[in-house]
Coordinates of C-alpha atoms in Angstrom, one line a residue:
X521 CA -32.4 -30.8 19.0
X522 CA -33.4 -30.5 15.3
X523 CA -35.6 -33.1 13.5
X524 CA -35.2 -33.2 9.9
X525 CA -38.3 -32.5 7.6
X526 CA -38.7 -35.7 6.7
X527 CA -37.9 -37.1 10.5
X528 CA -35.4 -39.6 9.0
X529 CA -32.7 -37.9 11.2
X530 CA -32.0 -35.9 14.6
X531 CA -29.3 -33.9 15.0
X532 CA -28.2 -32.9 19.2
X533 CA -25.7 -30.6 20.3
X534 CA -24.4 -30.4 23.8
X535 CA -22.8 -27.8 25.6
X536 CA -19.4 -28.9 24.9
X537 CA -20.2 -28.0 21.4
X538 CA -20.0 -31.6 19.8
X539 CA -23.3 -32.5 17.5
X540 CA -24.3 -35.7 16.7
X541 CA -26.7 -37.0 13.8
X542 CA -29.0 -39.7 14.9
X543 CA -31.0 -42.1 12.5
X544 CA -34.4 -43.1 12.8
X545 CA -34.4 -45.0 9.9
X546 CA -32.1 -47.5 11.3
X547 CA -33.3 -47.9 14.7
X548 CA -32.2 -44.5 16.6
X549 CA -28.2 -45.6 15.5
X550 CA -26.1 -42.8 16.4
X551 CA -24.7 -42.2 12.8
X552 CA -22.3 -39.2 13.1
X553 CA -20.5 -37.4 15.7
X554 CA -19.0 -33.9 15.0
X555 CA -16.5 -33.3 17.7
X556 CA -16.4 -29.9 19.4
X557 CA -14.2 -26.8 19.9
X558 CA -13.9 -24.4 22.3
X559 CA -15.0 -21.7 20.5
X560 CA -17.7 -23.1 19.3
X561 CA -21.0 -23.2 21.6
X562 CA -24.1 -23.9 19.6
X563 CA -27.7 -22.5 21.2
X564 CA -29.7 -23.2 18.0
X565 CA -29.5 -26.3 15.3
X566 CA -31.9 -26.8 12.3
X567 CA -31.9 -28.4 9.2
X568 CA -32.3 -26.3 5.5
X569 CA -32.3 -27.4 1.9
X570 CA -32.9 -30.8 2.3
X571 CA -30.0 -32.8 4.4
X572 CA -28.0 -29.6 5.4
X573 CA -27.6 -28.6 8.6
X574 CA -26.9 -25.6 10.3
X575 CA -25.3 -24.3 13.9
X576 CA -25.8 -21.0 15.8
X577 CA -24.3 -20.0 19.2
X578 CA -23.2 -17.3 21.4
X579 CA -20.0 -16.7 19.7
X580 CA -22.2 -14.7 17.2
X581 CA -21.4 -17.0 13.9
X582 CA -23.5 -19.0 12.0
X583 CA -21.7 -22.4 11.1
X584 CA -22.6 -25.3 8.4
X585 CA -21.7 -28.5 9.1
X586 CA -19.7 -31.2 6.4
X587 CA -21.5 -34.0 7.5
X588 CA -19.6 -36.5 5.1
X589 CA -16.0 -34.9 6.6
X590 CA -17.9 -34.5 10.1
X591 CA -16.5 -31.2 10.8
X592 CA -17.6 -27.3 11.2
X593 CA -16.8 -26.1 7.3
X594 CA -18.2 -22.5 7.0
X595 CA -18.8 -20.1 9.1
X596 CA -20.5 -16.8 8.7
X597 CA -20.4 -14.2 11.4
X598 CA -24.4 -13.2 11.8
X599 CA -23.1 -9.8 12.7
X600 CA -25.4 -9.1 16.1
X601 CA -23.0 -10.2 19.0
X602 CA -24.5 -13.5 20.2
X603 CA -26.5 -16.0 18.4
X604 CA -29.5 -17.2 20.7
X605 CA -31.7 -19.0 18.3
X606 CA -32.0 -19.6 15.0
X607 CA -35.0 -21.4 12.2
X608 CA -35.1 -22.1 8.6
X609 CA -38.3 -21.4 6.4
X610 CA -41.3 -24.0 5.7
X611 CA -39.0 -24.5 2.4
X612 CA -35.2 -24.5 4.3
X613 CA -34.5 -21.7 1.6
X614 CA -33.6 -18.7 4.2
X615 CA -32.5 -18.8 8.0
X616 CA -34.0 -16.1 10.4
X617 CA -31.4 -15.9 13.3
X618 CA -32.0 -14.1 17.1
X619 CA -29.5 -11.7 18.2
X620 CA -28.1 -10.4 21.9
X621 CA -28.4 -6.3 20.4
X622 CA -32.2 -7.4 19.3
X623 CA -32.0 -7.5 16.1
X624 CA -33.9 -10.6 13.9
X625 CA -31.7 -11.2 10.8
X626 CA -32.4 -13.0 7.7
X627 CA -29.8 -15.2 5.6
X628 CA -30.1 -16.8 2.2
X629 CA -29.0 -20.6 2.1
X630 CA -26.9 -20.4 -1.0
X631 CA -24.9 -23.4 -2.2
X632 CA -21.6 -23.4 0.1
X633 CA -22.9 -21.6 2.8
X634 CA -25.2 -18.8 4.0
X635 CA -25.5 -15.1 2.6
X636 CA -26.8 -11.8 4.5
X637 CA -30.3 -10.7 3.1
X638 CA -31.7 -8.3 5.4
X639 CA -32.1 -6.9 8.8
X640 CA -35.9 -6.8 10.3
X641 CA -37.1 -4.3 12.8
X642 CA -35.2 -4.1 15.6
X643 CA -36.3 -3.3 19.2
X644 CA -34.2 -3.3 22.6
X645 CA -34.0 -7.0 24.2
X646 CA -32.4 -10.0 23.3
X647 CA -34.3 -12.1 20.7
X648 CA -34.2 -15.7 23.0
X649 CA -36.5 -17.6 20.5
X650 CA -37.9 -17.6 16.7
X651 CA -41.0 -19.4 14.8
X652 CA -41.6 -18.9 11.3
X653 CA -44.9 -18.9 10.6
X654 CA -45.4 -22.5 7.8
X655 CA -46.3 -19.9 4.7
X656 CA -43.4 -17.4 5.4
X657 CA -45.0 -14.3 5.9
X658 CA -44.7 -14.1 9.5
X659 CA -41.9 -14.5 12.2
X660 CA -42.4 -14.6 16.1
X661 CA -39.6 -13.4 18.0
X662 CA -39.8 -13.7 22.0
X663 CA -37.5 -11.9 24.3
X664 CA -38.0 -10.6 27.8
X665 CA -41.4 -9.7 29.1
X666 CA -43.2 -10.0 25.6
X667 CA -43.2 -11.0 21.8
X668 CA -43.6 -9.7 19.1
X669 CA -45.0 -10.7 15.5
X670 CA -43.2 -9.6 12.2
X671 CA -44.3 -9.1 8.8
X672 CA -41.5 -10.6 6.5
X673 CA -41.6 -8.5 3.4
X674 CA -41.7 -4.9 4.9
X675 CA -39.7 -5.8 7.8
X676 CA -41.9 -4.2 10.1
X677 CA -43.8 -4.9 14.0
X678 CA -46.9 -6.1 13.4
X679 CA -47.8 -6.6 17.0
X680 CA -46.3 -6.5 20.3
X681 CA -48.0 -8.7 23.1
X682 CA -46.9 -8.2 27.0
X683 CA -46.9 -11.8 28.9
X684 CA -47.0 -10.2 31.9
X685 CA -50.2 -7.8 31.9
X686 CA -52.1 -11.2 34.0
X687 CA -49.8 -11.2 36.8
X688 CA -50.5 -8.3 38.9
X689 CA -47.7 -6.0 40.1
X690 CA -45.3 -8.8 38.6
X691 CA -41.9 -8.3 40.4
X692 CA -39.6 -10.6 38.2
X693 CA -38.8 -10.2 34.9
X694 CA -40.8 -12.6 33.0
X695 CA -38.2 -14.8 29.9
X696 CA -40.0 -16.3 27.0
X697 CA -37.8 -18.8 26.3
X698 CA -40.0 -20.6 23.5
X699 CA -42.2 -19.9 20.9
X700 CA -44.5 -21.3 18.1
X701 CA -45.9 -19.3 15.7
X702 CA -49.1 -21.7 13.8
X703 CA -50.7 -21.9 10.3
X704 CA -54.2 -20.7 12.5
X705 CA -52.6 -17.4 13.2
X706 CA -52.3 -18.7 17.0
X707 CA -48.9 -18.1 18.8
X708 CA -47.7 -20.5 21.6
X709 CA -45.5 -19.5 24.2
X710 CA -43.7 -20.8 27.1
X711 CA -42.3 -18.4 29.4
X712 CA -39.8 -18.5 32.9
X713 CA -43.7 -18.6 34.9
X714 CA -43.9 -22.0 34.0
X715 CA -46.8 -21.4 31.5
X716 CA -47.4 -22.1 28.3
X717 CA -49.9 -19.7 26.3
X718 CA -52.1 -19.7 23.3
X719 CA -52.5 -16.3 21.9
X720 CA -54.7 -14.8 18.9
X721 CA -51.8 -12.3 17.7
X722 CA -54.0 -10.3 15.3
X723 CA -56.1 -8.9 18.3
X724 CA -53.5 -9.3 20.8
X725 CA -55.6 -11.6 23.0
X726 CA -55.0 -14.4 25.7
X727 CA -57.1 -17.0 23.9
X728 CA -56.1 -20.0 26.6
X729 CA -53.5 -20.6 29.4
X730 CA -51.8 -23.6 31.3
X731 CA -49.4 -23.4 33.9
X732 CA -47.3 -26.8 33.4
X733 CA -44.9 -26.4 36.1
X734 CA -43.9 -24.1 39.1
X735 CA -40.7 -23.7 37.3
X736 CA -39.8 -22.4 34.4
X737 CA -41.2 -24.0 30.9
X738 CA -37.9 -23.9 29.0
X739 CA -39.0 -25.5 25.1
X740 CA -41.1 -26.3 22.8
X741 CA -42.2 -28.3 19.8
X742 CA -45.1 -28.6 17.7
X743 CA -46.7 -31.3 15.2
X744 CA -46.5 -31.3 11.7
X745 CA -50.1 -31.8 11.7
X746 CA -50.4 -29.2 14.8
X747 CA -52.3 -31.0 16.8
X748 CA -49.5 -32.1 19.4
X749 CA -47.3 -29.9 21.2
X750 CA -44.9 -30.9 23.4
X751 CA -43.1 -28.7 26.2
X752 CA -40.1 -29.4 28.4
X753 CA -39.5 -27.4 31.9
X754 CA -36.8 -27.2 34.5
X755 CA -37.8 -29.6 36.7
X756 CA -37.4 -32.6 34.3
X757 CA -40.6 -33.0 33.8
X758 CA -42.1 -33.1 29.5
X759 CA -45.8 -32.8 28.9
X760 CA -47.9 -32.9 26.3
X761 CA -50.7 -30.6 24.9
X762 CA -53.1 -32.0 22.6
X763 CA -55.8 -30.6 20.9
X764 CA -58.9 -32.1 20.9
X765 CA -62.7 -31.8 20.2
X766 CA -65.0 -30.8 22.8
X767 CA -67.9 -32.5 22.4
X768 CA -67.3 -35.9 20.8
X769 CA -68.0 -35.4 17.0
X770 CA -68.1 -31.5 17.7
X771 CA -66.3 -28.8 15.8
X772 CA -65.1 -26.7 18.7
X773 CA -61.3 -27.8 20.0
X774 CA -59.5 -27.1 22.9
X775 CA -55.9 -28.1 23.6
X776 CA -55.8 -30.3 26.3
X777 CA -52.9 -31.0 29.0
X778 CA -51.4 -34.4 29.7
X779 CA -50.0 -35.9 32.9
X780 CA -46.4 -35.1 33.1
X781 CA -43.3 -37.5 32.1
X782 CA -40.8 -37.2 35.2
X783 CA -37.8 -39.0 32.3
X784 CA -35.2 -36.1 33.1
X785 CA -33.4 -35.1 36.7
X786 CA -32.4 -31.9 35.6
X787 CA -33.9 -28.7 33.0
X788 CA -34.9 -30.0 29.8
X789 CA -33.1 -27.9 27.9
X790 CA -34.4 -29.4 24.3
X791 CA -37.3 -30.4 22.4
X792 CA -38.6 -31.9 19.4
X793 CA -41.9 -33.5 17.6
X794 CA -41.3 -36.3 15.2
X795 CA -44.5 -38.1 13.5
X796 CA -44.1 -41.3 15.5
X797 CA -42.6 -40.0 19.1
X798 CA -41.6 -37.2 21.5
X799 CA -37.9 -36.3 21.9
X800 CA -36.5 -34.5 24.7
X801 CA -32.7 -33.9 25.7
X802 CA -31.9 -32.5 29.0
X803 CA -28.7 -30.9 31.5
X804 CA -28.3 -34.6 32.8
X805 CA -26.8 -35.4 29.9
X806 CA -29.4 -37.6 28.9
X807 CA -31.7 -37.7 25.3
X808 CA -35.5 -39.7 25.4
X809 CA -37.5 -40.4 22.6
X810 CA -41.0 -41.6 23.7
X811 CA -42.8 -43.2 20.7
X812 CA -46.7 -41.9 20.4
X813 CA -48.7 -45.3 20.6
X814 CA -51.6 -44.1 18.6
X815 CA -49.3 -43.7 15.6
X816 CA -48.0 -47.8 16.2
X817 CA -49.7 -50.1 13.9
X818 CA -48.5 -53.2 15.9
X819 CA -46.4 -53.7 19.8
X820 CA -43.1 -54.1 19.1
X821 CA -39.4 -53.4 19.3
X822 CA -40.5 -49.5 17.8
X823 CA -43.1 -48.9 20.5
X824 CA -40.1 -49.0 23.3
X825 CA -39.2 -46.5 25.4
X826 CA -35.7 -45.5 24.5
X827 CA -33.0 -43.4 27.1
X828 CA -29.7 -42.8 25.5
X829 CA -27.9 -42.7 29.0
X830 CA -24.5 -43.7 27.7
X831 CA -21.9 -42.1 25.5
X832 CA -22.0 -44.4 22.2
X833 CA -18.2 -43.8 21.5
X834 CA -15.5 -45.2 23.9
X835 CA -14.1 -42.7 26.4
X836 CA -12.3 -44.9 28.8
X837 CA -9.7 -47.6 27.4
X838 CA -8.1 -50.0 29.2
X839 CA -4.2 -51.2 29.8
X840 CA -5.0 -55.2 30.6
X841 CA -1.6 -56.2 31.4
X842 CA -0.2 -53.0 33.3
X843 CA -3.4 -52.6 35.1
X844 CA -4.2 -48.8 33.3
X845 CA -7.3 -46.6 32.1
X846 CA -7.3 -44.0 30.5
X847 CA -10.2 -41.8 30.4
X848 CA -11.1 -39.2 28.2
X849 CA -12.2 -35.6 28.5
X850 CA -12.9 -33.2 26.2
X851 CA -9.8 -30.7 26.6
X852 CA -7.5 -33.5 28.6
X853 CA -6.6 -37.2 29.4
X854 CA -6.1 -38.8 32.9
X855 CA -4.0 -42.0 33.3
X856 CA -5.2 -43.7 36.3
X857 CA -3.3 -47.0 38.0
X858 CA -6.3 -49.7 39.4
X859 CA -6.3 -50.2 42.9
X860 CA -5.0 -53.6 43.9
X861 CA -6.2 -56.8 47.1
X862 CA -4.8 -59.3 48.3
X863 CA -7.9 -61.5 49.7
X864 CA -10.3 -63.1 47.3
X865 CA -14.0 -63.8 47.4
X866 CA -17.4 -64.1 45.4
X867 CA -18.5 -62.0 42.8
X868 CA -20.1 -58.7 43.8
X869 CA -18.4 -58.7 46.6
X870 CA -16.5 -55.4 47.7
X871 CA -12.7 -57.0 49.2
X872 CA -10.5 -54.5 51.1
X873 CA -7.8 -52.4 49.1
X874 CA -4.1 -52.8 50.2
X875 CA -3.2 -50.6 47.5
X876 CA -5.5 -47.1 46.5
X877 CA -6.1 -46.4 42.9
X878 CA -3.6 -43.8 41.7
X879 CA -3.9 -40.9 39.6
X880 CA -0.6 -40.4 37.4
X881 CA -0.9 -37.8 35.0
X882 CA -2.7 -35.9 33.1
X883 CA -2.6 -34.9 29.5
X884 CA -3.7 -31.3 28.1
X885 CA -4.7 -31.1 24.4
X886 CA -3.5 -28.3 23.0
X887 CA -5.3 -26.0 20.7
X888 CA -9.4 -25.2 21.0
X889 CA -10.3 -28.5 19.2
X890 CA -11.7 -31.3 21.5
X891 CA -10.2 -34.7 21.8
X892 CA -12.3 -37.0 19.3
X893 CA -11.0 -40.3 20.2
X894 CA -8.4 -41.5 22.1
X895 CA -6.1 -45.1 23.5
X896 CA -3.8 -47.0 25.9
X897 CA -1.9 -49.6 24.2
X898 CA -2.7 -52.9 26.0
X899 CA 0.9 -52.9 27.6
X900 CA 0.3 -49.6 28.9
X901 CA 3.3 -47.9 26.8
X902 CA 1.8 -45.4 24.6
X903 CA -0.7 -43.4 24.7
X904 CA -2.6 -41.7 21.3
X905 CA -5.7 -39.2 20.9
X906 CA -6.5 -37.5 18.1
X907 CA -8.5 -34.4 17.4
X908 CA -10.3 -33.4 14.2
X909 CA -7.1 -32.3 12.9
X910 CA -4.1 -33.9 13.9
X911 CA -3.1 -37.1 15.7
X912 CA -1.0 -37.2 18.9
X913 CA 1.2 -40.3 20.1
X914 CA 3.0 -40.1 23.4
X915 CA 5.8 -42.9 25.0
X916 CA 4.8 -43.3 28.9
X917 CA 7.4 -45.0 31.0
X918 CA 6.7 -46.0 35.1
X919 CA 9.8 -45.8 36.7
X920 CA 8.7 -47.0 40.4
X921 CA 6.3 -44.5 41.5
X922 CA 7.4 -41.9 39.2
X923 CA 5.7 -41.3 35.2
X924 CA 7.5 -39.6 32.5
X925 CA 5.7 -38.9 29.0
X926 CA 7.6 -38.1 25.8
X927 CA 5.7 -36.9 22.6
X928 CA 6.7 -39.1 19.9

C-alpha cells in the first residue's frame, strides 16, 4: 500500500501483480486499475514527484506506471537481483531501493523515468525494508537479525544494531520485516518475534519494547505528525501505537499500545497511515480503512468502517438465455453450464438437482499479460476478453454434450 503525500489517493498491489489507485477524495472510489503480467510481481509501491508512482518487485526492475494509459511504461532494471522494498525522499526527488545481494541503491526521478545515482555501503543480507529519514540525511535498512543506519552523502554505516542481543541463546533467525526511521532520531522496528521496537540509533540503545503478537509483526506505518503508528501482524490482527504524555499536561511521552483490530483472517501483508484513518490490506484478499474518530468533526457517512471485500470490476458474466457463466481468472477463462430442477418452491429454499452444473471448457490467454476484462454474449455464442494489449473474440458452439471454440 502507498498513500500519496497529500492522502488524496492509495495505490494497492496484489500478488498477481495488478495495482489499483483508490480516491479518497471521492469517497474511497476505486479510480484505476492497472492489470498485471506475469513477470511482473511488485513487493514495494510509493509515490514520487507529485502524482507519479512507482513499482518494485522480485524480478529486480524498477517500473513507472502511465496512470492516464493504465499500463507499466518504463522499466529500469535496479541492477541487484531482486527488489524487496523500495521509498522515495521527504521531497519524491530520489528512490532508495533494497536489494536480494545487500546492496541499498539510490535512483534519480528524472522526467520519463528513473536514473542510477549511486550505490551505498553494502553488507551481506538481503535488504527486506527501507525508511528515509524526513530531512534526507539518513536511511534505515533492516535485513536479517539487525539494521543498520546510513549516512546518505558519504555512503557509509553509521551504525549497526543486533535485534536479537535480548533474546538469550536465540535459536531462529530473527527477520525485520519493517522499519521507520523518525525526525527524533528514533528508529522503529517490527521484527518475525512479533515485536515492535523503539531504538535511539546514535547510541545503539533499546529505548522501549512491545511485543504485539506471538506471530510475526509483518508492517508498518507512521503519522505524518508521528504521533500514530500503526503495525500489522500475521495473525490478522492491526494495532495501534500512540504516543502520549505521561502525566497529564507533562512533557515526558511514551508510546502507548492499543487493543488489537481482529479485521483480517489471514497475515496483513500491508500498511498505511493517512491523516483521517488507518489502512491495512491483507492475504485474504481483503483492504480496511478504519477512519481515526478524533480527527471527525461530525458522525457521518466518513466515520464508517469500510472493508473492500469484493472485486469492484466484473469477473463473472452471465449467458441468460443459454443458461452460461463465464468466469474470469487472471491467466484463463472457464465456461460453466448452471445446474438445472425440476420441482419448484419458496425463495431460499435449496430444491434437488436433476441435472449437475457442468464445466465445459477452459480458455488459456496467451502471452504473460493478465486478462483485464472479459464477456459472454447473452445467447451464449461468443465469447471475448481482452488484455492490455490486444482483444480476443472466440465463436462457441454446443453440439449436444460436446463444445467446440473457434478464434474469430
Amino acid at each position: 500500500l502507498a498513500c500519496s503525500p497529500r492522502g488524496a489517493r492509495l495505490a494497492l498491489a496484489r500478488t498477481d501483480g495488478a495495482v489499483e489507485v483508490y480516491n479518497f477524495a471521492a469517497n474511497y472510489f476505486q479510480e484505476k486499475v492497472i492489470p498485471g503480467h506475469e513477470a511482473r510481481s511488485v513487493e514495494s509501491l510509493c509515490w514520487a514527484a507529485g502524482d507519479r508512482l512507482f513499482g518494485a518487485g522480485l524480478g529486480g526492475d524498477i517500473t513507472e506506471y502511465d496512470l492516464c494509459g493504465l499500463s507499466a511504461a518504463r522499466g529500469v532494471d535496479g541492477g541487484g537481483g531482486p527488489i524487496w522494498s523500495m521509498v522515495a525522499n521527504g521531497t519524491g526527488t530520489q528512490l532508495a531501493i533494497g536489494c536480494e545481494d545487500g546492496s541499498v541503491k539510490i535512483f534519480q526521478v528524472v522526467p520519463g523515468g528513473v536514473q542510477f545515482e549511486r550505490n551505498l555501503d553494502r553488507r551481506k543480507g538481503r535488504v527486506l525494508c527501507l525508511s528515509w529519514h524526513p530531512s534526507g540525511t539518513h536511511i534505515a535498512a533492516g535485513s536479517i537479525d539487525f539494521f543498520r543506519v546510513i549516512e546518505v552523502t558519504s555512503g557509509q554505516t553509521v551504525q549497526r544494531i543486533m535485534v536479537n542481543q535480548q533474546v538469550e541463546k536465540a535459536k531462529r533467525e530473527c527477520v525485520v520485516w519493517a522499519i521507520a526511521l523518525l525526525s527524533s532520531g528514533t528508529v522503529v522496528s517490527a521484527d518475525s518475534f512479533g515485536r515492535v521496537q523503539f531504538w535511539d540509533w546514535e547510541q545503539g540503545t533499546l529505548a522501549e519494547s512491545h511485543t504485539v503478537s506471538t506471530s510475526a509483526a509483518l508492517s508498518l506505518a507512521v503519522s505524518e505528525k508521528e504521533d500514530s503508528i500503526i503495525v500489522g501482524t500475521s495473525t490478522g490482527a492491526t494495532y495501534q501505537l500512540q504516543l502520549l504524555p505521561v502525566k497529564l499536561g507533562g512533557l515526558e511521552k511514551r508510546w502507548v499500545r492499543t487493543k488489537p483490530f481482529q479485521f483480517h483472517s489471514h497475515d496483513v501483508r500491508a500498511v498505511a497511515h493517512s491523516p483521517s484513518a488507518l489502512i491495512s490490506g491483507g492475504l485474504d484478499a481483503q483492504l480496511v480503512i478504519r477512519p481515526l474518530m478524533e480527527k471527525m468533526q461530525k458522525k457521518g457517512y466518513d466515520a464508517v468502517l469500510r472493508k473492500f471485500t469484493f472485486p469492484h470490476r466484473r469477473l463473472v458474466s452471465c449467458a441468460r438465455k443459454a443458461r452460461l457463466l463465464l468466469f474470469q481468472f487472471s491467466q484463463y477463462l472457464e465456461l460453466w453450464r448452471l445446474g438445472s430442477t425440476e420441482e419448484t418452491g419458496k425463495d431460499g429454499e435449496v430444491l434437488p438437482l436433476c441435472r449437475m452444473p457442468e464445466h465445459l471448457v477452459q480458455l488459456k490467454s496467451k502471452g504473460p499479460e493478465h486478462i483485464y476484462c472479459s464477456c459472454v454474449s447473452p445467447c451464449g455464442t461468443w465469447v471475448g476478453y481482452s488484455t492490455a494489449s490486444r482483444f480476443q473474440l472466440y465463436r462457441v458452439r454446443c453440439d449436444g454434450d460436446g463444445v467446440s471454440l473457434r478464434k474469430v
